Amino acid sequence: MKTIRLSIIGFGAVGQGVAKVILDKQVYLEKIGIDFKVVAIADSRTAVIDEDGVDLAAVISRKKTEGTVGSEKLTGLEIIETIDHELVVETTPTNIVTGGAGLGNMFMAFKHGRDLVTSNKGPLAMKYGELIAAAEASGSKFLFEATVGGAMPVLNLARDVLAGNKITNVEGIFNGTCNYILTRMMEEHAPYEQMLAEAQELGYAETDPTYDVEGIDTACKLVILANCVFGMNATHEDVTVTGITKITPEALMLAQNDGYVIKLIGEVNDSRINVAPKLVPIDHPLAVGGSLNVASMQTDLSGPITVTGRGAGSIETASAILSDMISIYRD
Amino acid sequence: MRVSMDIELKDIPGQLLLALRPVSEFKGNLISVVHHHEKRTPRGTIPVNVVFETKPDNLNSIISSLEDSDIGIARIDEKRYFEHGAVILIGHIVHTDIQDTIDTIDNTGYAEVVDLNLSMPKIKKPSSASLKIDAVSKEHLASAIELLKEIAKKKDLLVIEPIKSELGAV
């Protein structure tokens, strides 16, 4: 049994999801010979630290009832700096203007030679090259499957499973909120504002939906894809972006009459990184409904490969993080 | 463009070769040849259907070359456009001179707007339209859509184009 000491920095929906899947998968993890021992958890205000392993169930319940994870006043950054552990799971909220706390946390983890798994897009969309260089310099493993498409495997699929293939184009739906709104607008023949309100009520859209509906979230994911799969050194400023706020129910009906649905499509290839609403034939693999995500990769040897799955959600995103964690330490 | 041609050959050796040579001479791409040897026209000739792709400029040269070889041409059916595309426009489509938008595509010589459906729900609200565009080839269809996007940008219209794999230009 290999014991890996880890910290969870950021204890919102995704951080809690990580704690839950580690608990739920104890038997499986034992079978593959890895013991993930969480030695520290931090949220934006408090922390809990225990060298013998934090009681995850107790922390999840405390976070629910009291809104805090513990009584320590250490920040995430201080935990990464001072507590001895191998792996940092970085699940603080995405900020694409400053990089947020995540950016500093990541550099600190690499400075101390710690491995890092993250779901936080902001730092990667801003400073991909610098982060990869810092991780390489310290010999840290750095995986971030959860940043693109939630549970849907995209980066690891392109990098590992499709190894040997040259990927010439990636097209897909990378934002579940937009997909939900467009799908519902078509079903109900209702205007954008009404379906946005419904999405907000159901928790699919934030109170300030700008980040999703203006295509910024999709753009960040494309930047990570472009850098990771196409070897570019792009930032979100290199993406041409059109959101979904101008789409009318009439446009959706006209498209449907011609055999198409309208989806917010992200596209990456050697010549461009682009987010825009596009016409997708109703019977095309990219025409998935509801809040699903989908990605279709054009490869030289295998032709098109398409994957679809849930692009967000606490447990779904945590599943991508767990998969990265296991892939680092399994033999 | 794609041309389907019914020609008539005399029943003597070497006629088919003679008929196909002009197509290759003028860089045409032969798609199919159906030789109805069992049939005879009232003139005693053998009907042959030839389908090929060629540049529009070369078609007349091919025809005169065939005529020079004394090969009868019974019918020529040319299909200029065999790529079809759809786009959606959103915005003040009519008030930004829809005629001009359509003309810009039609005047390219390689693409045409062949169908337009317009939906105008309320005065001063943005309208939506679906346009069908026919073009000479996939590449020409893609450039017609690029052209449409340029005009739309000036007129503040949103263009929703088909996904890349649908345009076949991956």
Short mmCIF file of C-alpha atoms in Angstrom, two decimals:
data_model
loop_
_atom_site.label_atom_id
_atom_site.label_comp_id
_atom_site.label_asym_id
_atom_site.label_seq_id
_atom_site.Cartn_x
_atom_site.Cartn_y
_atom_site.Cartn_z
CA MET A 1 0.00 0.00 0.00
CA LYS A 2 1.33 3.37 -1.07
CA THR A 3 0.26 6.29 1.12
CA ILE A 4 -0.16 9.63 -0.61
CA ARG A 5 -0.63 12.65 1.64
CA LEU A 6 -2.71 15.34 0.04
CA SER A 7 -4.33 18.69 0.70
CA ILE A 8 -7.64 19.88 -0.74
CA ILE A 9 -7.44 23.63 -1.32
CA GLY A 10 -10.88 25.07 -1.97
CA PHE A 11 -13.88 23.32 -0.42
CA GLY A 12 -16.84 24.35 -2.56
CA ALA A 13 -18.91 21.92 -4.61
CA VAL A 14 -15.88 20.38 -6.35
CA GLY A 15 -13.63 20.17 -3.25
CA GLN A 16 -16.43 18.46 -1.30
CA GLY A 17 -16.99 16.16 -4.27
CA VAL A 18 -13.34 15.11 -4.11
CA ALA A 19 -13.67 14.32 -0.38
CA LYS A 20 -16.82 12.28 -1.11
CA VAL A 21 -15.31 10.22 -3.93
CA ILE A 22 -12.21 9.46 -1.85
CA LEU A 23 -14.54 8.15 0.89
CA ASP A 24 -16.80 6.26 -1.53
CA LYS A 25 -13.91 4.62 -3.37
CA GLN A 26 -11.94 3.40 -0.30
CA VAL A 27 -12.35 -0.28 -1.18
CA TYR A 28 -11.37 0.25 -4.81
CA LEU A 29 -8.37 2.41 -3.86
CA GLU A 30 -7.22 -0.25 -1.41
CA LYS A 31 -7.45 -2.84 -4.16
CA ILE A 32 -5.18 -0.84 -6.46
CA GLY A 33 -2.81 -0.19 -3.54
CA ILE A 34 -3.18 3.55 -3.03
CA ASP A 35 -4.16 5.23 0.25
CA PHE A 36 -5.08 8.86 -0.34
CA LYS A 37 -4.64 10.44 3.10
CA VAL A 38 -6.03 13.99 3.26
CA VAL A 39 -3.79 15.87 5.73
CA ALA A 40 -5.23 19.36 5.21
CA ILE A 41 -8.34 21.04 3.84
CA ALA A 42 -8.78 24.79 3.35
CA ASP A 43 -11.72 26.89 2.24
CA SER A 44 -11.56 30.65 1.74
CA ARG A 45 -11.65 31.40 5.48
CA THR A 46 -10.69 28.38 7.58
CA ALA A 47 -8.63 25.21 7.56
CA VAL A 48 -8.38 21.80 9.15
CA ILE A 49 -5.07 19.98 9.52
CA ASP A 50 -4.40 16.45 10.73
CA GLU A 51 -1.22 14.52 9.97
CA ASP A 52 -3.00 11.23 10.69
CA GLY A 53 -5.72 12.00 8.14
CA VAL A 54 -8.64 14.38 8.33
CA ASP A 55 -12.05 12.86 9.11
CA LEU A 56 -13.59 13.65 5.71
CA ALA A 57 -17.19 12.82 6.62
CA ALA A 58 -17.02 15.15 9.64
CA VAL A 59 -15.55 18.02 7.59
CA ILE A 60 -18.19 17.67 4.86
CA SER A 61 -20.94 17.80 7.46
CA ARG A 62 -19.33 20.75 9.31
CA LYS A 63 -19.04 22.67 6.01
CA LYS A 64 -22.76 22.03 5.42
CA THR A 65 -23.94 23.09 8.87
CA GLU A 66 -21.45 25.79 9.88
CA GLY A 67 -20.04 26.89 6.53
CA THR A 68 -16.45 26.30 7.64
CA VAL A 69 -14.06 23.35 7.41
CA GLY A 70 -12.26 23.79 10.74
CA SER A 71 -10.93 26.22 13.30
CA GLU A 72 -7.40 26.77 11.97
CA LYS A 73 -6.70 30.14 10.42
CA LEU A 74 -4.14 28.93 7.88
CA THR A 75 -4.71 29.88 4.24
CA GLY A 76 -4.46 27.42 1.38
CA LEU A 77 -1.19 29.00 0.31
CA GLU A 78 0.30 28.58 3.80
CA ILE A 79 -0.80 24.94 3.91
CA ILE A 80 0.91 24.24 0.58
CA GLU A 81 4.04 25.98 1.84
CA THR A 82 4.35 24.57 5.34
CA ILE A 83 2.57 21.20 5.64
CA ASP A 84 4.53 18.21 4.42
CA HIS A 85 2.55 16.37 1.69
CA GLU A 86 2.91 14.99 -1.82
CA LEU A 87 -0.20 16.14 -3.68
CA VAL A 88 -2.20 19.35 -3.81
CA VAL A 89 -5.78 19.12 -5.10
CA GLU A 90 -6.56 22.68 -6.16
CA THR A 91 -10.30 23.33 -6.40
CA THR A 92 -10.59 27.06 -5.70
CA PRO A 93 -12.99 29.05 -7.91
CA THR A 94 -11.92 30.11 -11.39
CA ASN A 95 -10.92 33.72 -11.92
CA ILE A 96 -9.77 34.54 -15.42
CA VAL A 97 -8.83 38.16 -14.76
CA THR A 98 -6.31 37.71 -11.97
CA GLY A 99 -6.00 33.93 -11.86
CA GLY A 100 -7.40 34.12 -8.32
CA ALA A 101 -5.87 32.31 -5.37
CA GLY A 102 -5.33 29.31 -7.64
CA LEU A 103 -2.45 30.83 -9.54
CA GLY A 104 -0.38 31.48 -6.40
CA ASN A 105 -1.32 28.07 -4.98
CA MET A 106 -0.09 26.32 -8.09
CA PHE A 107 3.27 28.10 -8.23
CA MET A 108 3.73 27.44 -4.50
CA ALA A 109 2.99 23.72 -4.97
CA PHE A 110 5.59 23.47 -7.74
CA LYS A 111 8.12 25.47 -5.75
CA HIS A 112 7.93 22.79 -3.09
CA GLY A 113 8.00 19.92 -5.57
CA ARG A 114 4.42 18.84 -4.85
CA ASP A 115 2.27 17.18 -7.50
CA LEU A 116 -0.90 19.04 -8.42
CA VAL A 117 -4.34 18.08 -9.76
CA THR A 118 -6.81 20.86 -10.44
CA SER A 119 -10.26 21.75 -11.78
CA ASN A 120 -9.43 25.48 -11.82
CA LYS A 121 -9.35 26.83 -15.39
CA GLY A 122 -8.31 30.41 -14.66
CA PRO A 123 -4.58 29.99 -14.02
CA LEU A 124 -4.23 27.55 -16.94
CA ALA A 125 -6.06 29.84 -19.36
CA MET A 126 -3.81 32.74 -18.30
CA LYS A 127 -0.34 31.28 -17.71
CA TYR A 128 -0.24 27.81 -19.16
CA GLY A 129 3.34 27.97 -20.37
CA GLU A 130 4.73 29.30 -17.09
CA LEU A 131 2.85 26.74 -15.02
CA ILE A 132 4.01 23.80 -17.15
CA ALA A 133 7.59 25.11 -16.99
CA ALA A 134 7.41 25.48 -13.19
CA ALA A 135 6.03 21.97 -12.79
CA GLU A 136 8.73 20.52 -15.04
CA ALA A 137 11.50 22.42 -13.27
CA SER A 138 10.56 20.90 -9.92
CA GLY A 139 9.66 17.46 -11.27
CA SER A 140 6.05 17.87 -10.14
CA LYS A 141 3.27 15.94 -11.87
CA PHE A 142 0.55 18.33 -13.06
CA LEU A 143 -2.81 17.10 -14.37
CA PHE A 144 -5.99 19.06 -15.06
CA GLU A 145 -8.52 16.87 -16.89
CA ALA A 146 -11.34 18.35 -14.79
CA THR A 147 -10.76 21.82 -16.28
CA VAL A 148 -12.18 20.80 -19.68
CA GLY A 149 -15.57 19.14 -19.95
CA GLY A 150 -16.00 17.96 -16.34
CA ALA A 151 -16.51 14.21 -16.29
CA MET A 152 -16.06 13.95 -20.06
CA PRO A 153 -12.53 12.73 -20.85
CA VAL A 154 -10.91 15.08 -23.35
CA LEU A 155 -7.30 15.95 -22.47
CA ASN A 156 -6.29 12.49 -21.28
CA LEU A 157 -8.15 10.94 -24.20
CA ALA A 158 -6.19 13.03 -26.67
CA ARG A 159 -2.88 12.69 -24.86
CA ASP A 160 -2.86 9.08 -23.68
CA VAL A 161 -5.57 6.97 -25.25
CA LEU A 162 -5.19 8.41 -28.75
CA ALA A 163 -1.38 8.56 -28.52
CA GLY A 164 0.18 8.27 -31.97
CA ASN A 165 -2.71 10.05 -33.65
CA LYS A 166 -2.29 13.59 -34.87
CA ILE A 167 -5.33 15.58 -33.83
CA THR A 168 -6.19 18.10 -36.53
CA ASN A 169 -9.41 19.61 -35.20
CA VAL A 170 -11.53 19.58 -32.04
CA GLU A 171 -15.14 20.76 -32.08
CA GLY A 172 -17.64 20.49 -29.30
CA ILE A 173 -20.00 21.82 -26.68
CA PHE A 174 -18.01 22.71 -23.57
CA ASN A 175 -20.61 24.63 -21.57
CA GLY A 176 -23.64 22.86 -20.13
CA THR A 177 -25.41 26.10 -19.15
CA CYS A 178 -25.52 27.34 -22.75
CA ASN A 179 -26.55 23.94 -24.03
CA TYR A 180 -29.38 23.81 -21.50
CA ILE A 181 -30.65 27.29 -22.42
CA LEU A 182 -30.51 26.66 -26.20
CA THR A 183 -32.13 23.22 -25.88
CA ARG A 184 -34.97 24.63 -23.78
CA MET A 185 -35.45 27.66 -26.07
CA MET A 186 -35.99 25.26 -28.95
CA GLU A 187 -38.29 22.93 -27.00
CA GLU A 188 -40.48 25.71 -25.60
CA HIS A 189 -40.12 28.19 -28.46
CA ALA A 190 -39.32 30.68 -25.69
CA PRO A 191 -37.04 33.71 -25.64
CA TYR A 192 -33.49 33.63 -24.26
CA GLU A 193 -34.29 35.68 -21.13
CA GLN A 194 -37.03 33.29 -20.04
CA MET A 195 -34.90 30.17 -20.37
CA LEU A 196 -31.94 31.87 -18.69
CA ALA A 197 -34.23 32.56 -15.73
CA GLU A 198 -35.29 28.91 -15.68
CA ALA A 199 -31.65 27.78 -15.79
CA GLN A 200 -30.84 30.08 -12.88
CA GLU A 201 -33.77 28.76 -10.88
CA LEU A 202 -32.58 25.17 -11.41
CA GLY A 203 -29.01 26.06 -10.47
CA TYR A 204 -27.63 25.45 -14.00
CA ALA A 205 -26.70 29.12 -14.38
CA GLU A 206 -25.03 31.58 -12.01
CA THR A 207 -26.73 34.78 -10.83
CA ASP A 208 -24.27 36.60 -13.06
CA PRO A 209 -24.37 34.36 -16.14
CA THR A 210 -21.94 36.45 -18.24
CA TYR A 211 -19.07 34.00 -17.92
CA ASP A 212 -21.15 31.15 -19.38
CA VAL A 213 -23.49 32.82 -21.88
CA GLU A 214 -20.92 35.14 -23.43
CA GLY A 215 -18.74 32.12 -24.22
CA ILE A 216 -15.87 33.04 -21.87
CA ASP A 217 -15.98 29.72 -20.01
CA THR A 218 -15.87 27.84 -23.33
CA ALA A 219 -12.99 30.07 -24.49
CA CYS A 220 -10.93 29.20 -21.38
CA LYS A 221 -11.44 25.48 -21.96
CA LEU A 222 -10.41 25.87 -25.60
CA VAL A 223 -7.23 27.68 -24.56
CA ILE A 224 -6.31 24.75 -22.31
CA LEU A 225 -7.10 22.31 -25.14
CA ALA A 226 -5.10 24.37 -27.64
CA ASN A 227 -2.09 24.45 -25.33
CA CYS A 228 -2.28 20.90 -24.09
CA VAL A 229 -3.29 19.07 -27.28
CA PHE A 230 -2.06 21.37 -30.06
CA GLY A 231 1.09 22.58 -28.29
CA MET A 232 0.18 26.26 -28.69
CA ASN A 233 1.00 28.98 -26.21
CA ALA A 234 -2.40 30.69 -26.30
CA THR A 235 -4.28 32.73 -23.71
CA HIS A 236 -8.00 33.51 -23.65
CA GLU A 237 -7.27 36.73 -25.52
CA ASP A 238 -6.38 34.66 -28.60
CA VAL A 239 -9.92 33.28 -28.86
CA THR A 240 -12.61 34.88 -31.04
CA VAL A 241 -15.79 34.65 -29.00
CA THR A 242 -19.50 35.07 -29.77
CA GLY A 243 -21.99 34.13 -27.07
CA ILE A 244 -25.62 33.02 -27.18
CA THR A 245 -27.42 36.12 -25.88
CA LYS A 246 -28.57 37.26 -29.33
CA ILE A 247 -30.09 33.93 -30.35
CA THR A 248 -33.82 34.18 -31.00
CA PRO A 249 -36.43 31.41 -30.76
CA GLU A 250 -37.29 32.19 -34.40
CA ALA A 251 -33.72 31.41 -35.44
CA LEU A 252 -33.93 28.07 -33.64
CA MET A 253 -37.22 27.27 -35.42
CA LEU A 254 -35.84 28.23 -38.84
CA ALA A 255 -32.78 26.08 -38.19
CA GLN A 256 -34.96 23.18 -37.11
CA ASN A 257 -37.01 23.45 -40.32
CA ASP A 258 -33.76 23.03 -42.25
CA GLY A 259 -32.71 20.02 -40.14
CA TYR A 260 -30.35 21.80 -37.77
CA VAL A 261 -30.04 22.68 -34.10
CA ILE A 262 -28.10 25.73 -32.88
CA LYS A 263 -25.34 25.01 -30.35
CA LEU A 264 -22.56 27.07 -28.82
CA ILE A 265 -19.60 25.35 -30.46
CA GLY A 266 -15.97 25.65 -29.44
CA GLU A 267 -13.44 24.86 -32.15
CA VAL A 268 -9.66 24.47 -32.04
CA ASN A 269 -7.26 23.71 -34.86
CA ASP A 270 -3.86 24.93 -36.01
CA SER A 271 -5.27 28.08 -37.55
CA ARG A 272 -7.88 29.27 -35.07
CA ILE A 273 -9.52 29.08 -31.66
CA ASN A 274 -13.13 30.10 -31.97
CA VAL A 275 -16.34 30.08 -29.91
CA ALA A 276 -19.61 30.80 -31.74
CA PRO A 277 -23.15 29.55 -32.11
CA LYS A 278 -23.20 27.12 -35.05
CA LEU A 279 -25.65 25.01 -36.99
CA VAL A 280 -25.36 21.32 -36.14
CA PRO A 281 -27.32 18.76 -38.21
CA ILE A 282 -29.98 17.18 -35.98
CA ASP A 283 -28.55 13.67 -36.55
CA HIS A 284 -24.89 14.71 -35.98
CA PRO A 285 -23.05 13.30 -32.92
CA LEU A 286 -22.48 16.87 -31.66
CA ALA A 287 -26.24 17.50 -31.44
CA VAL A 288 -26.59 16.47 -27.78
CA GLY A 289 -29.38 18.03 -25.71
CA GLY A 290 -29.95 19.11 -22.13
CA SER A 291 -26.88 20.27 -20.25
CA LEU A 292 -24.56 17.64 -21.78
CA ASN A 293 -21.10 18.39 -23.09
CA VAL A 294 -19.62 16.76 -26.18
CA ALA A 295 -16.29 16.82 -28.00
CA SER A 296 -15.40 15.51 -31.41
CA MET A 297 -11.74 15.12 -32.33
CA GLN A 298 -10.61 14.74 -35.90
CA THR A 299 -7.58 12.43 -35.94
CA ASP A 300 -5.32 11.35 -38.79
CA LEU A 301 -5.37 7.62 -38.02
CA SER A 302 -8.69 7.03 -36.28
CA GLY A 303 -10.91 9.54 -38.08
CA PRO A 304 -13.43 11.33 -35.90
CA ILE A 305 -13.69 10.30 -32.22
CA THR A 306 -16.59 11.72 -30.26
CA VAL A 307 -17.16 11.66 -26.49
CA THR A 308 -20.08 13.03 -24.55
CA GLY A 309 -20.84 13.39 -20.86
CA ARG A 310 -21.70 15.67 -17.99
CA GLY A 311 -19.64 18.81 -18.14
CA ALA A 312 -20.20 20.00 -14.59
CA GLY A 313 -21.46 18.87 -11.20
CA SER A 314 -19.72 18.17 -7.94
CA ILE A 315 -19.24 14.40 -8.18
CA GLU A 316 -18.78 14.42 -11.96
CA THR A 317 -15.94 16.96 -11.79
CA ALA A 318 -14.47 15.14 -8.78
CA SER A 319 -14.44 11.94 -10.85
CA ALA A 320 -12.08 13.58 -13.35
CA ILE A 321 -9.86 14.75 -10.46
CA LEU A 322 -9.81 11.27 -8.89
CA SER A 323 -8.88 9.78 -12.25
CA ASP A 324 -5.92 12.17 -12.55
CA MET A 325 -4.87 11.40 -8.95
CA ILE A 326 -4.89 7.66 -9.61
CA SER A 327 -3.07 7.98 -12.91
CA ILE A 328 -0.19 9.83 -11.20
CA TYR A 329 0.38 7.22 -8.47
CA ARG A 330 -0.68 3.92 -10.04
CA ASP A 331 2.73 2.24 -10.54
CA MET B 1 -19.13 21.91 -62.41
CA ARG B 2 -20.50 18.53 -63.24
CA VAL B 3 -21.62 17.73 -66.78
CA SER B 4 -23.72 14.81 -67.93
CA MET B 5 -23.56 14.31 -71.71
CA ASP B 6 -25.35 11.87 -74.00
CA ILE B 7 -23.24 11.27 -77.08
CA GLU B 8 -23.67 8.97 -80.07
CA LEU B 9 -20.81 6.85 -81.40
CA LYS B 10 -20.44 5.15 -84.76
CA ASP B 11 -20.17 1.35 -84.44
CA ILE B 12 -16.52 1.17 -85.49
CA PRO B 13 -13.44 0.52 -83.27
CA GLY B 14 -11.71 3.41 -81.49
CA GLN B 15 -14.76 5.68 -81.22
CA LEU B 16 -15.04 5.62 -77.41
CA LEU B 17 -11.40 6.58 -76.99
CA LEU B 18 -11.89 9.39 -79.47
CA ALA B 19 -14.88 10.64 -77.48
CA LEU B 20 -13.13 10.62 -74.09
CA ARG B 21 -9.87 12.18 -75.18
CA PRO B 22 -11.14 15.82 -75.20
CA VAL B 23 -12.30 15.46 -71.59
CA SER B 24 -8.81 14.57 -70.41
CA GLU B 25 -7.13 17.00 -72.81
CA PHE B 26 -9.02 19.89 -71.19
CA LYS B 27 -8.30 18.60 -67.66
CA GLY B 28 -11.78 17.27 -67.02
CA ASN B 29 -12.29 14.58 -64.39
CA LEU B 30 -14.22 11.60 -65.71
CA ILE B 31 -16.86 10.36 -63.25
CA SER B 32 -18.65 7.65 -65.23
CA VAL B 33 -19.11 6.22 -68.72
CA VAL B 34 -22.14 4.09 -69.56
CA HIS B 35 -21.87 2.44 -72.94
CA HIS B 36 -25.26 1.16 -74.18
CA HIS B 37 -23.80 -1.23 -76.73
CA GLU B 38 -26.97 -3.29 -76.94
CA LYS B 39 -29.06 -0.25 -77.90
CA ARG B 40 -29.07 1.50 -81.24
CA THR B 41 -30.39 4.93 -82.12
CA PRO B 42 -32.61 5.23 -85.24
CA ARG B 43 -29.44 6.58 -86.86
CA GLY B 44 -27.66 3.31 -86.16
CA THR B 45 -25.28 4.88 -83.64
CA ILE B 46 -24.54 3.63 -80.08
CA PRO B 47 -25.72 5.89 -77.23
CA VAL B 48 -23.15 6.61 -74.50
CA ASN B 49 -23.65 8.64 -71.34
CA VAL B 50 -20.54 10.40 -70.04
CA VAL B 51 -20.38 12.27 -66.72
CA PHE B 52 -17.38 14.45 -65.87
CA GLU B 53 -16.32 17.43 -63.81
CA THR B 54 -14.69 20.36 -65.52
CA LYS B 55 -14.08 24.06 -65.16
CA PRO B 56 -16.95 26.01 -66.78
CA ASP B 57 -14.46 27.76 -69.12
CA ASN B 58 -13.33 24.45 -70.65
CA LEU B 59 -16.76 23.06 -71.49
CA ASN B 60 -17.01 24.81 -74.87
CA SER B 61 -13.56 23.58 -75.90
CA ILE B 62 -14.56 20.01 -75.04
CA ILE B 63 -17.78 20.36 -77.07
CA SER B 64 -16.02 21.76 -80.15
CA SER B 65 -13.32 19.11 -79.92
CA LEU B 66 -16.03 16.42 -79.92
CA GLU B 67 -17.74 18.06 -82.87
CA ASP B 68 -14.44 18.20 -84.75
CA SER B 69 -14.13 14.43 -84.27
CA ASP B 70 -17.62 14.08 -85.73
CA ILE B 71 -19.14 12.74 -82.51
CA GLY B 72 -22.83 13.52 -82.17
CA ILE B 73 -23.95 15.20 -78.95
CA ALA B 74 -27.60 14.43 -78.22
CA ARG B 75 -27.93 16.17 -74.83
CA ILE B 76 -25.84 18.19 -72.39
CA ASP B 77 -26.99 18.59 -68.84
CA GLU B 78 -24.80 20.76 -66.70
CA LYS B 79 -25.19 21.10 -63.00
CA ARG B 80 -23.26 24.13 -61.98
CA TYR B 81 -23.89 24.04 -58.25
CA PHE B 82 -23.64 20.82 -56.35
CA GLU B 83 -22.81 22.05 -52.86
CA HIS B 84 -25.66 23.26 -50.67
CA GLY B 85 -25.30 25.14 -47.43
CA ALA B 86 -27.55 26.83 -44.91
CA VAL B 87 -26.87 29.77 -42.63
CA ILE B 88 -28.97 31.67 -40.13
CA LEU B 89 -28.87 35.45 -39.77
CA ILE B 90 -30.07 37.36 -36.71
CA GLY B 91 -30.43 41.14 -36.46
CA HIS B 92 -32.02 43.97 -38.39
CA ILE B 93 -31.84 42.01 -41.61
CA VAL B 94 -34.35 43.91 -43.75
CA HIS B 95 -33.41 47.40 -42.61
CA THR B 96 -29.76 46.78 -43.41
CA ASP B 97 -30.64 46.21 -47.08
CA ILE B 98 -31.29 42.54 -47.54
CA GLN B 99 -31.07 42.94 -51.32
CA ASP B 100 -27.48 44.11 -51.00
CA THR B 101 -26.66 41.16 -48.71
CA ILE B 102 -28.04 38.69 -51.25
CA ASP B 103 -26.46 40.46 -54.23
CA THR B 104 -23.01 40.25 -52.69
CA ILE B 105 -23.27 36.45 -52.70
CA ASP B 106 -25.00 36.24 -56.11
CA ASN B 107 -22.38 38.50 -57.71
CA THR B 108 -19.52 36.17 -56.77
CA GLY B 109 -20.26 34.00 -59.81
CA TYR B 110 -19.56 30.88 -57.75
CA ALA B 111 -22.43 30.95 -55.27
CA GLU B 112 -26.07 31.98 -55.12
CA VAL B 113 -28.70 32.52 -52.46
CA VAL B 114 -31.45 30.12 -53.54
CA ASP B 115 -33.84 30.29 -50.62
CA LEU B 116 -34.73 32.77 -47.90
CA ASN B 117 -37.04 32.37 -44.93
CA LEU B 118 -37.63 35.41 -42.81
CA SER B 119 -39.22 35.72 -39.40
CA MET B 120 -39.99 39.20 -38.03
CA PRO B 121 -41.74 38.79 -34.69
CA LYS B 122 -42.12 42.46 -33.70
CA ILE B 123 -41.31 45.89 -35.07
CA LYS B 124 -37.85 47.02 -33.91
CA LYS B 125 -37.05 43.57 -32.53
CA PRO B 126 -34.28 41.67 -34.30
CA SER B 127 -35.51 39.39 -37.05
CA SER B 128 -34.16 35.98 -37.98
CA ALA B 129 -33.62 34.50 -41.41
CA SER B 130 -32.45 31.23 -42.87
CA LEU B 131 -30.55 31.46 -46.13
CA LYS B 132 -29.76 28.56 -48.40
CA ILE B 133 -26.68 28.99 -50.51
CA ASP B 134 -25.69 26.84 -53.48
CA ALA B 135 -22.07 26.88 -54.59
CA VAL B 136 -19.78 25.37 -57.18
CA SER B 137 -17.66 23.44 -54.65
CA LYS B 138 -17.15 23.01 -50.91
CA GLU B 139 -14.32 25.56 -50.99
CA HIS B 140 -16.54 28.05 -52.80
CA LEU B 141 -19.33 27.48 -50.29
CA ALA B 142 -16.89 28.18 -47.46
CA SER B 143 -15.71 31.41 -49.13
CA ALA B 144 -19.31 32.52 -49.77
CA ILE B 145 -20.02 32.08 -46.05
CA GLU B 146 -16.84 34.00 -45.16
CA LEU B 147 -18.01 36.79 -47.46
CA LEU B 148 -21.42 36.79 -45.82
CA LYS B 149 -19.76 37.07 -42.40
CA GLU B 150 -17.81 40.12 -43.55
CA ILE B 151 -20.97 41.88 -44.75
CA ALA B 152 -22.82 40.84 -41.60
CA LYS B 153 -20.12 42.34 -39.41
CA LYS B 154 -20.59 45.72 -41.10
CA LYS B 155 -24.36 45.47 -40.71
CA ASP B 156 -24.16 44.18 -37.12
CA LEU B 157 -25.86 40.91 -37.99
CA LEU B 158 -25.05 37.60 -36.30
CA VAL B 159 -24.24 34.78 -38.72
CA ILE B 160 -24.71 31.22 -37.55
CA GLU B 161 -22.84 28.94 -39.92
CA PRO B 162 -22.70 25.13 -40.06
CA ILE B 163 -20.06 23.34 -37.98
CA LYS B 164 -16.75 22.70 -39.67
CA SER B 165 -17.20 18.98 -40.23
CA GLU B 166 -20.50 19.78 -41.98
CA LEU B 167 -18.70 22.15 -44.36
CA GLY B 168 -16.27 19.32 -45.04
CA ALA B 169 -13.20 21.52 -44.79
CA VAL B 170 -11.50 19.72 -41.88
#
